[in-house]
Coordinates of C-alpha atoms in Angstrom, one line a residue:
Chain G
M60 CA -25.7 -20.7 14.4
N61 CA -26.5 -23.0 17.2
R62 CA -24.0 -22.5 20.0
T63 CA -23.3 -26.1 20.9
L64 CA -23.1 -27.1 17.2
A65 CA -20.5 -24.4 16.7
L66 CA -18.5 -25.5 19.6
V67 CA -18.5 -29.2 18.5
L68 CA -17.6 -28.2 14.9
G69 CA -14.8 -26.0 16.3
A70 CA -13.4 -28.8 18.5
I71 CA -13.5 -31.2 15.5
I72 CA -11.6 -28.7 13.3
V73 CA -9.0 -28.1 16.0
I74 CA -8.4 -31.8 16.6
A75 CA -8.3 -32.5 12.9
A76 CA -5.7 -29.7 12.5
A77 CA -3.7 -31.1 15.4
L78 CA -3.5 -34.5 13.7
L79 CA -2.9 -33.2 10.2
P80 CA 0.9 -33.2 10.1
L81 CA 0.9 -37.0 10.6
W82 CA -0.7 -37.3 7.2
I83 CA 0.7 -34.6 5.0
G84 CA 4.3 -34.3 3.9
P85 CA 6.8 -31.6 5.1
F86 CA 6.0 -29.3 2.1
Y87 CA 2.3 -29.1 2.9
T88 CA 3.0 -28.8 6.6
R89 CA 5.0 -25.7 5.6
V90 CA 2.1 -24.4 3.5
A91 CA -0.3 -25.0 6.4
Q92 CA 2.1 -23.2 8.7
L93 CA 2.2 -20.2 6.3
F94 CA -1.6 -20.3 6.2
F95 CA -1.8 -20.2 10.0
F96 CA 0.7 -17.3 10.2
S97 CA -1.0 -15.3 7.4
A98 CA -4.5 -16.0 8.6
G99 CA -3.6 -15.0 12.2
M100 CA -2.2 -11.7 11.0
A101 CA -5.2 -11.1 8.7
I102 CA -7.5 -11.5 11.7
A103 CA -5.3 -9.1 13.7
W104 CA -5.5 -6.6 10.8
N105 CA -9.2 -7.1 10.5
I106 CA -9.7 -6.0 14.1
L107 CA -8.5 -2.6 13.2
G108 CA -9.2 -2.4 9.4
G109 CA -12.3 -4.5 9.3
F110 CA -14.2 -3.6 12.4
S111 CA -13.3 0.1 12.8
G112 CA -12.6 0.8 9.1
Y113 CA -9.1 2.1 9.6
W114 CA -7.2 0.4 6.7
S115 CA -3.5 0.2 7.6
F116 CA -1.2 -0.2 4.7
G117 CA 1.8 -0.6 6.9
H118 CA 1.2 -3.5 9.3
T119 CA 4.5 -5.0 8.3
V120 CA 6.1 -2.6 10.7
F121 CA 4.8 -4.7 13.6
I122 CA 6.0 -7.9 12.0
G123 CA 9.4 -6.5 11.7
M124 CA 9.4 -4.8 15.0
G125 CA 8.3 -8.0 16.7
A126 CA 10.9 -10.1 15.0
F127 CA 13.8 -7.7 15.7
S128 CA 12.7 -7.1 19.3
A129 CA 12.7 -10.9 20.0
A130 CA 16.1 -11.2 18.3
H131 CA 17.7 -8.4 20.3
I132 CA 16.2 -9.6 23.6
V133 CA 17.7 -13.0 23.1
H134 CA 20.9 -11.6 21.8
R135 CA 21.5 -9.1 24.6
L136 CA 19.9 -10.8 27.6
G137 CA 20.9 -14.4 26.7
P138 CA 18.5 -17.3 26.6
L139 CA 15.7 -16.9 29.2
G140 CA 14.9 -20.5 30.2
D141 CA 15.5 -23.9 28.6
G142 CA 14.4 -25.5 25.4
P143 CA 11.2 -24.2 23.8
L144 CA 10.1 -22.4 27.0
S145 CA 12.9 -19.9 26.4
M146 CA 10.8 -18.5 23.5
I147 CA 8.0 -17.3 25.8
V148 CA 9.6 -14.2 27.4
P149 CA 11.1 -12.8 24.2
I150 CA 7.8 -13.3 22.3
L151 CA 5.7 -11.7 25.0
L152 CA 8.1 -8.8 25.3
A153 CA 8.1 -8.4 21.6
G154 CA 4.3 -8.1 21.6
L155 CA 4.5 -5.6 24.5
I156 CA 7.1 -3.5 22.6
C157 CA 4.8 -3.4 19.5
G158 CA 1.8 -2.6 21.7
L159 CA 3.7 0.3 23.4
F160 CA 4.9 1.6 20.0
A161 CA 1.4 1.5 18.7
A162 CA 0.1 3.2 21.8
I163 CA 2.5 6.1 21.4
L164 CA 1.8 6.3 17.7
A165 CA -1.9 6.0 18.0
Y166 CA -2.9 9.4 19.3
P167 CA -1.4 11.4 16.4
I168 CA -1.9 8.9 13.6
L169 CA -5.5 7.9 14.3
R170 CA -6.6 11.5 13.8
L171 CA -6.1 10.8 10.1
R172 CA -8.9 9.1 8.3
G173 CA -9.4 6.9 5.3
I174 CA -6.7 7.0 2.6
Y175 CA -4.6 9.5 4.7
F176 CA -4.3 7.0 7.6
A177 CA -3.5 4.2 5.2
I178 CA -0.7 6.1 3.5
A179 CA 0.6 7.4 6.8
M180 CA 0.9 3.9 8.1
L181 CA 2.7 3.0 4.9
G182 CA 5.1 5.9 5.7
V183 CA 5.6 4.7 9.3
S184 CA 6.5 1.2 8.1
Q185 CA 9.0 2.6 5.5
V186 CA 10.6 5.0 8.1
V187 CA 11.0 2.3 10.7
G188 CA 12.3 -0.2 8.2
E189 CA 14.9 2.2 6.9
L190 CA 16.0 3.1 10.4
V191 CA 16.4 -0.5 11.4
N192 CA 18.3 -1.1 8.2
N193 CA 20.7 1.9 8.5
V194 CA 21.2 2.4 12.2
S195 CA 23.9 -0.1 13.0
W196 CA 22.7 -0.8 16.5
F197 CA 19.7 -2.6 15.1
Q198 CA 21.9 -4.7 12.8
G199 CA 19.0 -4.8 10.2
G200 CA 21.4 -4.5 7.3
I201 CA 23.6 -7.4 8.1
G202 CA 20.9 -9.4 9.7
V203 CA 20.3 -11.1 13.1
F204 CA 20.1 -14.7 14.2
L205 CA 17.3 -16.1 16.3
Q206 CA 18.0 -19.7 17.1
T207 CA 15.0 -22.0 17.5
P208 CA 15.0 -24.3 20.5
V209 CA 13.1 -27.1 18.7
P210 CA 12.5 -29.9 21.2
S211 CA 14.1 -33.2 20.3
G212 CA 11.9 -35.6 18.5
T213 CA 10.0 -33.1 16.4
T214 CA 11.0 -31.4 13.1
P215 CA 11.0 -27.6 12.9
E216 CA 8.1 -27.5 10.5
D217 CA 5.9 -29.6 12.8
F218 CA 7.0 -27.5 15.8
F219 CA 6.1 -24.2 14.1
Y220 CA 2.9 -25.7 12.7
Y221 CA 1.6 -26.2 16.2
I222 CA 2.8 -22.8 17.5
F223 CA 1.3 -20.9 14.6
G224 CA -1.9 -23.0 14.8
G225 CA -2.2 -22.1 18.5
L226 CA -1.6 -18.4 17.7
L227 CA -4.2 -18.5 14.9
L228 CA -6.7 -20.0 17.4
L229 CA -5.8 -17.3 19.9
C230 CA -6.3 -14.5 17.4
F231 CA -9.6 -16.0 16.2
L232 CA -11.0 -16.3 19.8
I233 CA -9.9 -12.7 20.6
S234 CA -11.6 -11.6 17.4
I235 CA -14.8 -13.3 18.4
A236 CA -14.7 -11.8 21.8
V237 CA -14.1 -8.3 20.4
R238 CA -16.8 -8.6 17.9
N239 CA -19.4 -9.6 20.5
S240 CA -18.4 -7.0 23.1
R241 CA -19.3 -3.4 23.7
F242 CA -15.8 -2.7 22.3
G243 CA -16.6 -4.4 19.0
Y244 CA -19.9 -2.6 18.6
A245 CA -18.2 0.7 19.3
L246 CA -15.6 -0.2 16.5
L247 CA -18.4 -0.9 14.1
S248 CA -20.1 2.3 14.9
I249 CA -16.8 4.1 14.2
R250 CA -16.7 2.4 10.8
E251 CA -20.2 3.3 9.9
D252 CA -20.1 6.9 10.9
E253 CA -17.4 8.2 13.3
D254 CA -18.8 11.6 13.9
T255 CA -22.3 10.4 14.7
A256 CA -20.8 7.8 17.0
M257 CA -18.8 10.4 18.8
M258 CA -21.9 12.6 19.1
L259 CA -23.9 9.8 20.5
G260 CA -21.3 9.4 23.3
V261 CA -19.1 6.6 22.0
A262 CA -15.6 7.2 23.2
T263 CA -14.3 6.8 19.7
E264 CA -10.8 8.0 20.4
R265 CA -10.2 5.5 23.2
Y266 CA -11.7 2.6 21.3
K267 CA -9.7 3.3 18.1
I268 CA -6.5 3.4 20.2
M269 CA -7.5 0.1 21.9
A270 CA -8.1 -1.6 18.5
F271 CA -4.9 -0.3 17.1
V272 CA -2.8 -1.5 20.1
L273 CA -4.5 -4.9 20.2
S274 CA -3.9 -5.4 16.5
A275 CA -0.3 -4.3 16.8
T276 CA 0.4 -6.5 19.7
L277 CA -1.0 -9.6 18.0
V278 CA 0.9 -8.9 14.8
G279 CA 4.0 -8.3 16.9
I280 CA 3.7 -11.6 18.6
M281 CA 3.2 -13.4 15.2
G282 CA 6.1 -11.5 13.8
S283 CA 8.5 -12.6 16.6
V284 CA 7.5 -16.2 16.1
Y285 CA 8.0 -15.7 12.4
G286 CA 11.5 -14.4 13.3
Y287 CA 12.1 -17.7 15.2
S288 CA 10.8 -19.8 12.3
V289 CA 13.1 -18.3 9.7
G290 CA 16.1 -18.3 12.1
Y291 CA 18.1 -15.5 10.3
F292 CA 16.6 -12.4 8.9
T293 CA 17.5 -8.9 7.7
T294 CA 15.4 -5.8 7.4
Y295 CA 14.0 -6.9 4.0
T296 CA 12.9 -10.3 5.3
V297 CA 10.4 -8.8 7.8
F298 CA 9.8 -5.2 6.8
R299 CA 8.1 -6.1 3.5
L300 CA 5.5 -4.1 1.6
D301 CA 3.9 -7.3 0.3
F302 CA 3.2 -8.5 3.8
S303 CA 1.2 -5.4 4.5
L304 CA -0.6 -5.6 1.2
N305 CA -1.3 -9.3 1.4
L306 CA -3.1 -8.9 4.7
I307 CA -5.5 -6.5 3.0
V308 CA -6.0 -8.7 0.0
F309 CA -6.7 -11.8 2.2
C310 CA -9.4 -9.9 4.2
L311 CA -10.8 -8.3 1.1
I312 CA -11.2 -11.7 -0.7
G313 CA -12.8 -13.3 2.3
G314 CA -14.9 -10.3 3.4
I315 CA -13.6 -7.3 5.3
G316 CA -15.1 -6.9 8.8
T317 CA -16.4 -10.4 9.1
L318 CA -15.2 -13.0 11.6
F319 CA -14.4 -15.8 9.1
G320 CA -13.6 -13.6 6.1
P321 CA -9.8 -13.3 6.9
I322 CA -9.4 -17.0 7.3
I323 CA -11.4 -18.0 4.2
G324 CA -9.6 -15.3 2.2
T325 CA -6.2 -16.5 3.3
A326 CA -7.1 -20.1 2.6
V327 CA -8.3 -19.3 -0.9
M328 CA -5.5 -17.0 -1.8
L329 CA -2.8 -19.3 -0.5
F330 CA -4.3 -22.3 -2.1
I331 CA -4.2 -20.6 -5.5
T332 CA -0.8 -19.1 -5.2
Q333 CA 1.1 -21.8 -3.2
V334 CA -0.6 -25.0 -4.4
L335 CA -2.2 -24.5 -7.8
L336 CA 0.4 -22.1 -9.1
S337 CA 3.5 -23.1 -7.1
R338 CA 5.3 -23.7 -10.4
F339 CA 4.5 -20.4 -12.0
L340 CA 6.2 -18.0 -9.6
D341 CA 6.6 -15.3 -12.3
I342 CA 2.9 -14.7 -12.6
H343 CA 1.9 -14.6 -9.0
L344 CA 1.5 -10.9 -9.0
L345 CA -0.6 -11.1 -12.1
I346 CA -2.9 -13.6 -10.5
T347 CA -3.1 -11.8 -7.2
G348 CA -3.9 -8.5 -9.0
A349 CA -6.5 -10.2 -11.2
M350 CA -8.2 -11.8 -8.1
V351 CA -8.3 -8.4 -6.4
V352 CA -9.9 -6.7 -9.3
A353 CA -12.4 -9.5 -9.9
I354 CA -13.4 -9.6 -6.3
I355 CA -14.0 -5.9 -6.1
L356 CA -16.0 -5.8 -9.3
L357 CA -18.0 -9.0 -8.9
M358 CA -18.4 -9.4 -5.2
P359 CA -17.4 -6.2 -3.3
G360 CA -18.3 -7.9 0.0
G361 CA -15.8 -10.7 -0.5
I362 CA -16.8 -14.4 -0.4
I363 CA -18.7 -14.0 2.9
G364 CA -20.5 -11.0 1.6
A365 CA -21.5 -12.8 -1.6
L366 CA -22.9 -15.8 0.4
R367 CA -24.9 -13.5 2.7
S368 CA -26.5 -11.5 -0.1
R369 CA -27.5 -14.7 -1.9
K370 CA -29.2 -15.9 1.3
R371 CA -30.9 -12.5 1.6
Q372 CA -32.0 -12.5 -2.0
A373 CA -34.2 -15.6 -1.4
N374 CA -36.7 -13.5 0.5
Q375 CA -36.2 -10.0 -0.9
V376 CA -36.9 -8.2 -4.1
E377 CA -33.9 -6.6 -5.8
P378 CA -33.8 -3.0 -4.7
V379 CA -34.5 -0.6 -7.5
E380 CA -32.0 2.1 -6.4
A381 CA -29.1 -0.3 -6.9
E382 CA -30.1 -0.7 -10.5
A383 CA -30.5 3.0 -11.0
R384 CA -27.1 3.8 -9.6
A385 CA -25.2 1.3 -11.8
Chain Y
M245 CA 28.9 27.0 0.3
T246 CA 29.5 25.5 -3.1
L247 CA 28.3 22.2 -1.8
F248 CA 25.2 23.8 -0.5
L249 CA 24.4 25.5 -3.8
Q250 CA 25.1 22.3 -5.7
T251 CA 22.7 20.5 -3.4
V252 CA 20.1 23.1 -4.0
L253 CA 20.6 22.8 -7.7
N254 CA 20.3 19.0 -7.6
G255 CA 17.2 19.3 -5.5
L256 CA 15.6 21.7 -7.9
V257 CA 16.2 19.5 -10.9
L258 CA 15.0 16.4 -9.1
G259 CA 12.0 18.3 -7.9
G260 CA 11.0 19.4 -11.4
I261 CA 10.8 15.8 -12.4
Y262 CA 8.8 14.9 -9.3
S263 CA 6.4 17.7 -10.0
L264 CA 5.7 16.5 -13.5
A265 CA 5.4 12.9 -12.4
A266 CA 2.9 13.9 -9.7
V267 CA 0.7 16.4 -11.5
G268 CA -1.5 13.8 -13.2
F269 CA -2.1 12.0 -9.9
S270 CA -2.9 15.3 -8.3
L271 CA -5.4 16.2 -11.0
V272 CA -7.2 12.8 -10.8
F273 CA -7.3 13.0 -7.0
G274 CA -8.7 16.5 -7.1
V275 CA -11.3 16.1 -9.8
L276 CA -12.4 12.5 -9.4
G277 CA -11.5 11.9 -5.7
I278 CA -9.7 8.8 -6.7
V279 CA -6.3 7.8 -5.3
N280 CA -4.9 6.2 -8.4
L281 CA -2.3 3.6 -7.4
T282 CA -1.8 2.7 -11.1
H283 CA -0.2 6.1 -11.5
G284 CA 3.4 4.8 -11.2
I285 CA 2.6 2.2 -13.9
F286 CA 1.8 5.1 -16.3
V287 CA 5.1 6.7 -15.4
V288 CA 7.1 3.5 -15.9
A289 CA 5.1 2.7 -19.1
G290 CA 6.1 6.1 -20.4
A291 CA 9.7 5.3 -19.7
Y292 CA 9.5 1.9 -21.5
G293 CA 7.7 3.6 -24.4
A294 CA 10.6 6.1 -24.7
L295 CA 13.0 3.1 -24.6
L296 CA 11.2 1.4 -27.4
F297 CA 11.0 4.5 -29.6
F298 CA 14.7 5.3 -28.9
G299 CA 16.0 1.8 -29.3
Q300 CA 13.9 0.7 -32.3
I301 CA 13.5 3.8 -34.4
G302 CA 16.0 6.1 -32.8
I303 CA 13.5 8.8 -31.9
D304 CA 14.6 11.2 -29.2
P305 CA 12.7 10.6 -25.9
L306 CA 11.7 14.3 -25.8
V307 CA 10.0 13.9 -29.2
A308 CA 8.5 10.6 -28.2
I309 CA 6.6 12.4 -25.4
I310 CA 3.9 13.2 -28.0
P311 CA 3.0 9.7 -29.2
I312 CA 3.5 8.3 -25.7
G313 CA 1.2 11.0 -24.3
L314 CA -1.5 10.2 -26.9
V315 CA -1.4 6.5 -26.3
L316 CA -1.5 6.8 -22.5
F317 CA -4.3 9.4 -22.9
A318 CA -6.4 6.8 -24.7
V319 CA -5.4 4.0 -22.2
G320 CA -6.3 6.3 -19.3
Y321 CA -9.7 7.3 -20.8
V322 CA -10.7 3.7 -21.5
Y323 CA -9.5 2.5 -18.1
Q324 CA -11.5 5.1 -16.2
R325 CA -14.6 4.6 -18.2
T326 CA -14.6 0.9 -17.7
I327 CA -12.8 -0.6 -14.6
I328 CA -12.7 2.4 -12.4
Q329 CA -16.2 3.6 -13.2
W330 CA -17.5 0.1 -12.5
A331 CA -15.6 -0.1 -9.2
V332 CA -17.0 3.3 -8.0
S333 CA -20.6 2.5 -9.0
R334 CA -20.7 -1.1 -7.8
A335 CA -18.6 -0.8 -4.7
S336 CA -17.3 2.5 -3.4
L337 CA -14.7 5.2 -3.8
V338 CA -12.4 3.4 -1.4
A339 CA -12.8 0.1 -3.4
S340 CA -11.6 1.9 -6.4
L341 CA -8.3 2.4 -4.6
V342 CA -8.0 -1.3 -4.2
V343 CA -8.9 -1.9 -7.8
T344 CA -6.2 0.4 -9.0
F345 CA -3.8 -1.4 -6.8
G346 CA -4.8 -4.7 -8.3
V347 CA -4.4 -3.4 -11.8
A348 CA -1.0 -2.0 -10.9
M349 CA 0.1 -5.5 -9.7
M350 CA -1.0 -7.0 -13.0
A351 CA 0.6 -4.3 -15.1
R352 CA 3.9 -4.5 -13.2
N353 CA 3.9 -8.3 -13.7
G354 CA 3.1 -7.8 -17.3
L355 CA 5.9 -5.3 -17.8
Q356 CA 8.3 -7.7 -16.1
L357 CA 7.3 -10.5 -18.4
V358 CA 7.6 -8.4 -21.6
F359 CA 10.8 -6.4 -20.7
G360 CA 12.4 -8.6 -18.1
P361 CA 13.3 -7.6 -14.6
D362 CA 16.5 -5.8 -15.6
V363 CA 17.2 -2.2 -14.9
H364 CA 17.0 -0.1 -18.1
T365 CA 18.4 3.3 -19.0
I366 CA 18.0 5.5 -22.1
T367 CA 21.2 7.2 -23.3
P368 CA 20.7 9.8 -26.0
A369 CA 23.8 11.6 -27.4
Y370 CA 23.6 14.4 -25.0
S371 CA 23.5 12.2 -21.9
F372 CA 27.2 12.5 -21.0
M373 CA 27.6 16.3 -21.5
S374 CA 27.6 18.6 -18.6
L375 CA 27.6 22.3 -18.1
T376 CA 29.7 24.2 -15.6
L377 CA 28.8 27.5 -14.0
G378 CA 31.7 28.6 -11.8
P379 CA 32.2 25.8 -9.4
L380 CA 28.7 24.3 -10.0
R381 CA 28.2 21.4 -12.4
M382 CA 25.0 20.1 -14.0
D383 CA 24.3 17.3 -16.5
V384 CA 22.7 18.6 -19.6
V385 CA 20.1 15.8 -19.5
R386 CA 19.0 16.9 -16.1
L387 CA 18.6 20.5 -17.2
V388 CA 16.7 19.4 -20.3
A389 CA 14.5 17.3 -18.1
L390 CA 13.8 20.2 -15.8
G391 CA 13.0 22.5 -18.7
A392 CA 10.7 20.0 -20.3
S393 CA 8.9 19.4 -17.0
L394 CA 8.4 23.1 -16.5
V395 CA 7.1 23.6 -20.0
L396 CA 4.6 20.8 -19.7
L397 CA 3.4 22.0 -16.2
V398 CA 2.9 25.5 -17.6
V399 CA 1.0 24.2 -20.6
L400 CA -1.3 22.2 -18.3
A401 CA -1.8 25.2 -16.0
L402 CA -2.8 27.3 -19.0
V403 CA -5.2 24.6 -20.3
L404 CA -6.8 24.4 -16.9
A405 CA -7.1 28.1 -16.5
R406 CA -7.9 29.4 -19.9
T407 CA -9.6 26.9 -22.1
H408 CA -13.2 25.8 -22.1
F409 CA -12.1 22.2 -21.4
G410 CA -10.1 23.4 -18.4
R411 CA -13.1 25.3 -17.0
A412 CA -15.3 22.3 -17.5
I413 CA -12.8 20.1 -15.6
R414 CA -12.7 22.6 -12.7
A415 CA -16.5 22.9 -12.7
T416 CA -16.8 19.2 -12.5
A417 CA -14.4 19.0 -9.6
Q418 CA -16.2 21.7 -7.6
Q419 CA -19.7 20.5 -8.1
P420 CA -20.3 17.4 -10.2
L421 CA -24.1 17.8 -9.9
A422 CA -24.2 21.4 -10.8
A423 CA -21.8 20.8 -13.7
E424 CA -24.1 18.2 -15.0
L425 CA -27.1 20.4 -14.7
S426 CA -25.2 23.1 -16.7
G427 CA -25.0 20.7 -19.6
L428 CA -21.6 19.2 -19.1
N429 CA -21.1 15.5 -19.7
V430 CA -19.5 14.7 -16.3
R431 CA -18.7 11.0 -17.1
N432 CA -16.9 11.9 -20.2
L433 CA -15.0 14.7 -18.5
H434 CA -14.0 12.3 -15.8
G435 CA -12.6 10.0 -18.4
L436 CA -10.8 12.9 -20.2
T437 CA -9.3 14.1 -16.9
F438 CA -8.0 10.7 -16.1
G439 CA -6.6 10.4 -19.6
L440 CA -4.9 13.8 -19.2
G441 CA -3.4 12.6 -15.9
A442 CA -2.1 9.4 -17.5
A443 CA -0.7 11.3 -20.5
M444 CA 1.2 13.7 -18.1
A445 CA 2.5 10.7 -16.2
G446 CA 3.6 9.0 -19.4
A447 CA 5.4 12.2 -20.5
S448 CA 7.2 12.4 -17.2
G449 CA 8.2 8.8 -17.6
A450 CA 9.8 9.5 -21.0
I451 CA 11.8 12.3 -19.3
I452 CA 12.7 10.2 -16.3
G453 CA 14.0 7.5 -18.6
I454 CA 16.9 9.7 -19.7
V455 CA 17.7 10.9 -16.2
Q456 CA 17.4 7.8 -14.0
P457 CA 17.5 4.0 -14.4
F458 CA 14.1 2.3 -14.1
T459 CA 12.5 -1.1 -13.8
A460 CA 8.9 -2.2 -13.7
A461 CA 9.2 -2.4 -9.9
S462 CA 10.0 1.3 -9.6
E463 CA 6.3 2.0 -10.2
V464 CA 5.7 1.7 -6.5
A465 CA 8.2 4.4 -5.8
W466 CA 6.6 6.7 -8.4
T467 CA 3.1 6.2 -7.0
L468 CA 4.3 7.0 -3.5
N469 CA 6.3 10.0 -4.7
A470 CA 3.2 11.3 -6.3
F471 CA 1.2 10.9 -3.1
I472 CA 3.9 12.7 -1.1
V473 CA 4.1 15.5 -3.6
V474 CA 0.3 16.0 -3.4
V475 CA 0.3 15.9 0.4
L476 CA 3.2 18.4 0.5
G477 CA 2.0 20.8 -2.2
G478 CA -1.8 20.5 -2.3
I479 CA -4.4 18.7 -4.3
G480 CA -5.5 19.3 -7.9
S481 CA -3.4 22.1 -9.2
P482 CA -0.2 22.3 -11.2
A483 CA 1.1 24.9 -8.8
G484 CA 0.6 22.6 -5.9
A485 CA 2.4 19.8 -7.7
L486 CA 5.3 22.2 -8.5
V487 CA 5.6 23.3 -4.9
G488 CA 5.3 19.8 -3.5
G489 CA 7.7 18.4 -6.1
L490 CA 10.4 21.0 -5.6
L491 CA 10.1 20.5 -1.8
L492 CA 10.4 16.8 -2.2
G493 CA 13.4 17.2 -4.5
M494 CA 15.1 19.4 -1.9
I495 CA 14.4 17.0 0.9
N496 CA 15.8 14.2 -1.1
A497 CA 18.9 16.1 -2.2
F498 CA 19.7 17.5 1.3
T499 CA 19.1 14.2 3.0
A500 CA 21.4 12.4 0.5
Q501 CA 24.1 15.1 0.8
Y502 CA 24.1 15.8 4.6
I503 CA 22.6 12.8 6.4
G504 CA 23.1 9.8 4.2
P505 CA 21.9 8.5 0.8
S506 CA 20.3 5.5 2.3
L507 CA 18.0 7.6 4.4
T508 CA 16.2 9.6 1.7
Q509 CA 13.2 7.3 1.8
A510 CA 12.9 7.6 5.5
A511 CA 13.3 11.4 5.4
M512 CA 10.6 11.7 2.7
F513 CA 8.1 9.6 4.6
L514 CA 8.9 11.3 7.9
V515 CA 8.0 14.6 6.3
L516 CA 5.0 13.0 4.8
V517 CA 3.7 11.7 8.1
L518 CA 4.4 15.1 9.9
M519 CA 2.8 17.0 7.1
L520 CA -0.3 14.7 7.2
L521 CA -0.6 15.4 10.9
V522 CA -0.1 19.2 10.6
R523 CA -1.8 20.1 7.4
P524 CA -3.2 17.2 5.4
S525 CA -4.5 19.3 2.5
G526 CA -1.0 20.5 1.6
L527 CA 0.7 23.9 1.5
L528 CA -1.5 25.3 -1.2
G529 CA -4.7 23.5 -0.1
N530 CA -7.2 21.9 -2.3
A531 CA -7.5 23.8 -5.6
F532 CA -11.1 22.8 -5.9
G533 CA -12.2 24.4 -2.6
E534 CA -14.5 23.5 0.1
S535 CA -17.1 21.7 -1.9
R536 CA -15.7 18.2 -1.6

């Protein structure tokens, strides 16, 4: 796409998003806020899972760790600054803690591949969740408070709408930067064939760890803000298996490994579950499951993948091997 | 000392059930290379099936194993030949993982709609009896469950080792192409293997129903347990499932007894992660060798 056109379009979308809360009611502001939060995390997941092909089934560990880190920092050190600015230090420290944890974990766990890595991450998230829940120092069982310093004159939903919107933009820009850098190409080469990449001199170990730490830091930051936005949470509010799985579903529906895939997938999925089916809470799982199955069987590359292959089909004959394999 | 022995006994009984619940998962993983996240659904479906048979017609869960196994065998066969086969051929082996996950979500929701979200238990007449051996105590249901698990595992091992069908499954697992060239219908065998795995899961579900309370949501735990058992014991063989299951049962019992009942999950996953890092193919390795 033309660069200036993309920039102009991007600016229009950002401005439109900034003005949106003036028009829509509090409920839809909350839905939009949830969308920003989920899409931001899906992008962060995609940096690791989509670009380098290491599907983590336990990213909720970083949401929980971020939220609990922020709460404990505020609780034990007292408020650092006044008003909304007091959120900055706890959020950044929470991101740092998640990044450090990921850096320590990265070396052993990234030696595992494919399904083994996925399940090991699931295990990590369960272990950390249980420890936070049962070791009394963390107070995961009884829950922690994280007061929000909402500036006077705005409602909490508007306030968090803008914060999550800003974070989504940040994640998206980072994702673009990664995708177009040497780092991003290294990750793609790891996804395509890790052994060959290593043989050709790509420092796979280092790049994998970098992607893991980056992804963890971003999710940790989002998690700490999520902690602020709910105000009071226990272990089970933030260490949730369905958080981890939703991130994967969002990316899968949009198109794993693409820039826009996570955003589109999140938008589609949230629109279906939160808006169209907001009255049918008891069949959400059924719908999500059916969507997942349908996407895999009908368009394995997600929405973006389906659009791309349609574009390609215009000037290409259907490959014969694909027919033979099916 | 009594406490220690009692804990060992508890662990063994729990482990027997874990083994049976995991052996189908292990077989499917070893032969088809598919991580079947629907596995827990088959287990829970078996438990609900036993509940229906017991509540409606008064058939003992241990007898109900046979019809439940047959039904789930058919379900598993059809499921593999359609949805999973499509996912593998259209997308990839990894995509099949996600498909099974999606089907599990749908099935869990379906079970919740049909049976409600409540916790169920099956209580046959012998469920409140217990045996004492010196200072040790054991519920009769648990011993029955352990016995039934061991019998089914031995039967499966014999089928795999001695019959033509078992040899065909093992051949397919080792070299699908060579098996096909030797005249085996690999697609059909894959379906049959998957059906066998589902039937074993259903049978274990019927037994679990009399030992533990269950809900539709416990399917997640059973799928994860099966994965842990396979990682601990080894892929594809009843012996591996038995070793892994007993080990998991021991870990569970000892953590609950000596560290704290709320930390059993954490301990299980800690062992899982450590085991993955040290020896990802399990203590007994992959039963189907180097070929995969």
